[in-house]
Coordinates of C-alpha atoms in Angstrom, one line a residue:
M1 CA 52.2 13.5 161.7
A2 CA 50.9 15.3 158.5
L3 CA 53.6 16.8 156.4
T4 CA 53.4 20.5 155.3
P5 CA 53.4 20.8 151.5
K6 CA 56.4 22.5 150.0
N7 CA 54.4 25.5 148.6
Q8 CA 52.3 25.9 151.7
L9 CA 53.6 28.3 154.5
S10 CA 53.3 27.4 158.0
R11 CA 51.3 29.4 160.4
E12 CA 54.3 31.1 161.9
E13 CA 55.7 32.0 158.4
K14 CA 52.4 33.5 157.4
R15 CA 52.2 35.6 160.5
A16 CA 55.9 36.8 160.0
K17 CA 55.2 37.6 156.4
Q18 CA 52.0 39.5 157.3
Q19 CA 53.9 41.5 160.1
S20 CA 56.7 42.4 157.6
A21 CA 54.1 43.6 155.1
E22 CA 52.4 45.8 157.8
Q23 CA 55.7 47.2 158.8
E24 CA 56.7 48.1 155.2
A25 CA 53.3 49.7 154.7
L26 CA 53.8 51.7 157.9
L27 CA 57.3 52.8 156.9
R28 CA 56.0 54.0 153.5
E29 CA 53.3 56.0 155.2
V30 CA 55.8 57.6 157.5
D31 CA 58.2 58.3 154.7
D32 CA 55.4 59.9 152.7
A33 CA 54.4 62.1 155.6
V34 CA 58.0 63.1 156.1
R35 CA 58.3 64.0 152.5
Q36 CA 55.1 66.0 152.6
G37 CA 56.3 67.8 155.7
D38 CA 59.7 68.5 154.1
A39 CA 58.0 69.8 150.9
Q40 CA 55.7 72.0 152.9
E41 CA 58.5 73.3 154.9
F42 CA 60.6 74.0 151.8
L43 CA 57.6 76.0 150.2
D44 CA 57.0 77.9 153.4
K45 CA 60.7 78.9 153.3
W46 CA 61.4 79.3 149.7
G47 CA 58.1 79.6 147.9
K48 CA 57.9 83.4 147.6
P49 CA 61.5 83.9 146.5
L50 CA 61.2 81.2 143.8
L51 CA 57.9 82.7 142.6
G52 CA 59.7 86.1 142.4
L53 CA 62.6 84.6 140.4
L54 CA 60.1 82.9 138.0
I55 CA 58.2 86.2 137.5
L56 CA 61.5 88.0 136.9
G57 CA 62.7 85.3 134.5
L58 CA 59.4 85.6 132.5
A59 CA 59.6 89.4 132.5
S60 CA 63.3 89.2 131.3
F61 CA 62.5 86.7 128.5
G62 CA 59.6 88.9 127.4
G63 CA 61.9 92.0 127.4
Y64 CA 64.5 90.1 125.3
L65 CA 61.8 89.1 122.8
Y66 CA 60.7 92.8 122.5
W67 CA 64.2 94.0 122.2
D68 CA 65.0 91.4 119.6
S69 CA 61.9 92.4 117.5
R70 CA 63.0 96.0 117.8
Q71 CA 66.5 95.1 116.7
E72 CA 65.2 93.2 113.7
A73 CA 62.9 96.0 112.7
A74 CA 65.8 98.5 113.0
M75 CA 68.0 96.2 110.9
E76 CA 65.4 95.9 108.2
S77 CA 65.0 99.7 108.2
D78 CA 68.8 100.3 107.8
S79 CA 68.9 97.6 105.0
E80 CA 66.1 99.4 103.1
A81 CA 68.0 102.7 103.5
L82 CA 71.2 101.2 102.2
V83 CA 69.6 99.6 99.3
G84 CA 67.6 102.9 98.5
A85 CA 70.9 104.9 98.5
L86 CA 72.5 102.2 96.3
D87 CA 69.7 102.5 93.8
Q88 CA 70.2 106.2 93.6
I89 CA 74.0 105.8 93.1
Q90 CA 73.4 103.2 90.4
A91 CA 70.9 105.4 88.7
G92 CA 73.5 108.2 88.4
N93 CA 72.2 110.2 91.3
V94 CA 75.4 110.1 93.3
G95 CA 74.7 113.3 95.2
S96 CA 71.2 112.1 96.4
G97 CA 72.7 108.7 97.4
F98 CA 75.5 110.5 99.3
D99 CA 72.9 112.5 101.3
R100 CA 70.7 109.5 101.9
L101 CA 73.6 107.7 103.5
E102 CA 74.4 110.4 105.9
D103 CA 71.7 109.6 108.6
L104 CA 72.6 105.9 108.4
A105 CA 76.3 106.4 108.6
G106 CA 75.8 108.5 111.8
K107 CA 74.0 105.7 113.7
E108 CA 75.8 104.0 116.6
G109 CA 75.8 100.3 117.0
S110 CA 74.5 99.7 113.6
G111 CA 76.1 97.2 111.3
A112 CA 75.0 99.0 108.2
A113 CA 76.4 102.4 109.6
A114 CA 80.0 101.4 108.8
A115 CA 79.1 100.3 105.3
A116 CA 77.2 103.5 104.7
A117 CA 80.2 105.5 106.0
M118 CA 82.5 103.6 103.7
M119 CA 80.3 104.3 100.7
R120 CA 80.2 108.0 101.5
A121 CA 84.0 108.1 101.9
G122 CA 84.3 106.4 98.5
I123 CA 82.0 108.9 96.8
A124 CA 84.0 111.8 98.4
E125 CA 87.2 110.4 97.1
Q126 CA 85.7 110.0 93.5
R127 CA 84.6 113.7 93.7
G128 CA 88.1 114.7 94.6
D129 CA 87.3 115.8 98.1
T130 CA 90.2 114.0 99.6
E131 CA 89.9 115.8 102.9
Q132 CA 86.3 114.7 103.5
A133 CA 87.1 111.1 102.2
V134 CA 90.1 110.9 104.7
T135 CA 87.9 112.2 107.6
L136 CA 85.2 109.6 106.8
F137 CA 87.5 106.7 106.3
K138 CA 89.3 107.5 109.6
A139 CA 85.8 107.6 111.4
V140 CA 85.2 104.1 110.3
A141 CA 88.7 103.0 111.3
D142 CA 88.2 104.3 114.7
N143 CA 84.7 102.8 115.1
D144 CA 84.8 100.0 117.5
D145 CA 81.3 98.7 116.3
A146 CA 82.6 98.1 112.7
A147 CA 84.0 94.7 111.5
P148 CA 87.8 94.4 112.0
A149 CA 88.2 93.8 108.2
M150 CA 86.3 97.0 107.4
R151 CA 88.2 99.0 109.9
D152 CA 91.5 97.8 108.4
L153 CA 90.4 98.7 104.9
A154 CA 89.3 102.1 106.2
R155 CA 92.6 102.7 107.7
L156 CA 94.5 101.6 104.5
R157 CA 92.3 103.9 102.3
A158 CA 92.7 106.9 104.5
T159 CA 96.5 106.4 104.6
A160 CA 96.7 105.9 100.8
I161 CA 94.8 109.1 100.1
D162 CA 96.5 111.1 102.7
Y163 CA 100.0 109.6 102.0
D164 CA 101.8 112.6 100.6
S165 CA 100.8 114.9 103.5
M166 CA 101.7 112.5 106.3
E167 CA 104.9 112.0 108.0
S168 CA 106.7 108.7 107.5
A169 CA 106.4 107.8 111.2
E170 CA 102.6 108.4 111.0
I171 CA 102.4 106.1 108.0
I172 CA 104.3 103.4 109.6
A173 CA 102.3 103.6 112.8
A174 CA 99.0 103.3 110.7
L175 CA 100.1 100.5 108.5
K176 CA 102.5 98.3 110.4
P177 CA 99.7 96.4 112.2
L178 CA 98.2 95.7 108.6
A179 CA 101.3 94.7 106.8
V180 CA 101.5 91.2 108.4
P181 CA 101.7 88.1 106.1
G182 CA 98.4 86.4 106.2
K183 CA 96.3 89.5 106.8
A184 CA 93.7 90.6 104.2
Y185 CA 95.5 93.8 103.1
F186 CA 99.0 92.6 103.7
A187 CA 100.3 93.3 100.2
S188 CA 98.7 96.7 99.7
A189 CA 99.6 98.0 103.2
G190 CA 103.1 96.4 102.9
E191 CA 103.9 98.2 99.7
L192 CA 103.1 101.6 101.2
L193 CA 104.9 100.7 104.4
A194 CA 108.0 99.7 102.5
H195 CA 108.1 103.0 100.8
A196 CA 107.7 104.8 104.1
Y197 CA 110.7 102.8 105.3
L198 CA 112.7 104.0 102.3
D199 CA 111.6 107.6 103.1
Q200 CA 113.4 107.1 106.4
G201 CA 116.4 105.5 104.9
K202 CA 115.6 102.0 106.3
R203 CA 116.6 100.0 103.2
D204 CA 116.9 96.6 104.9
E205 CA 113.3 96.8 106.4
A206 CA 112.0 98.0 103.0
G207 CA 113.8 95.2 101.1
T208 CA 112.7 92.5 103.5
L209 CA 109.1 93.7 103.2
F210 CA 109.2 93.9 99.4
A211 CA 110.6 90.3 99.4
Q212 CA 107.8 89.0 101.6
I213 CA 105.2 90.5 99.3
A214 CA 106.9 89.0 96.2
K215 CA 106.8 85.6 97.8
D216 CA 103.1 85.9 99.0
E217 CA 101.1 83.7 96.6
E218 CA 97.8 85.3 98.0
S219 CA 98.8 88.7 96.7
P220 CA 97.9 90.0 93.2
E221 CA 100.6 89.1 90.6
S222 CA 101.0 92.8 89.5
L223 CA 101.8 93.9 93.0
R224 CA 104.1 90.8 93.5
S225 CA 106.0 91.8 90.4
R226 CA 106.5 95.4 91.5
A227 CA 107.7 94.1 94.9
R228 CA 110.0 91.7 93.3
Q229 CA 111.7 94.4 91.2
M230 CA 112.0 96.8 94.2
A231 CA 113.5 94.0 96.4
G232 CA 116.1 93.3 93.6
V233 CA 117.0 97.0 93.5
L234 CA 117.5 97.0 97.2
G235 CA 119.7 93.8 96.9
V236 CA 117.3 91.4 98.4
D237 CA 116.6 88.0 96.7
A238 CA 112.8 87.7 96.3
I239 CA 112.8 84.8 93.9
E240 CA 112.2 81.3 95.4
D241 CA 112.0 79.3 92.1
V242 CA 113.6 80.9 89.0
N243 CA 112.2 78.3 86.6
E244 CA 108.7 78.9 88.0
L245 CA 109.1 82.6 87.6
L246 CA 110.2 82.3 84.0
E247 CA 107.3 80.0 83.3
E248 CA 104.9 82.5 84.8
Q249 CA 106.5 85.3 82.7
R250 CA 106.2 83.2 79.6
V251 CA 102.6 82.5 80.2
E252 CA 101.9 86.2 80.8
R253 CA 103.7 87.2 77.5
G254 CA 101.7 84.5 75.7
G255 CA 98.4 85.7 77.1
A256 CA 99.3 89.3 76.0
D257 CA 100.5 88.5 72.5
G258 CA 98.0 85.7 71.7
E259 CA 98.4 82.0 71.2
G260 CA 101.0 82.4 68.4
A261 CA 103.4 83.9 71.0
V262 CA 103.0 80.9 73.3
V263 CA 103.8 78.5 70.5
A264 CA 106.7 80.6 69.4
T265 CA 108.3 80.6 72.8
E266 CA 107.9 76.9 73.1

């Protein structure tokens, strides 16, 4: 009996392999037909809603691009108005610059509006029109569209200008949120707040606040020096390092009197 080579399949094996291949091909055809049927059914059911969403998305995107271009154009226009007013002020035409800023300062939702209002308030203060300056500064302080730091500065300036005509309680209410260590205007707001505390006879609160200002290394040295003196008057120790303080005072005297004074003290 002849032997079947190892690499040669028998007739039964060939037939079984052929049947398996035919079954796989049939299954693929059936699977493809099912998929096409599912896809068609899906499109019949959801095709129109999806097309509507696609059109809506494209329309929204187009609207956003149009809005963005308008916003950019408005920002450029505001910037040009602000620069034009600044040019007038720098040229000595303060009145013209003040008037040019009026329309821009009255805009809602404009980033340049708050800056324009602050500039107008500053001009009014320089003119001696404190009432108008306070009104303009308060408008910026109450403007939710303005940057928080600008609002804080506006509130501080309005309070400083109108300090003498305000009640101590009003001053405290306005400045207490600003007189917090770490905030941008802590020292300036804190000094005014401490004096308001003194007006109310709250020496402990005032002394504590003066001491905090004196120890705040981010505050201007001139303000820290005043606060240190006031804290001492109120019986609050505001000196953390005596030697460091003496060294700072020696350097300051040397800077004021010249190099010879520094050498002499050494």
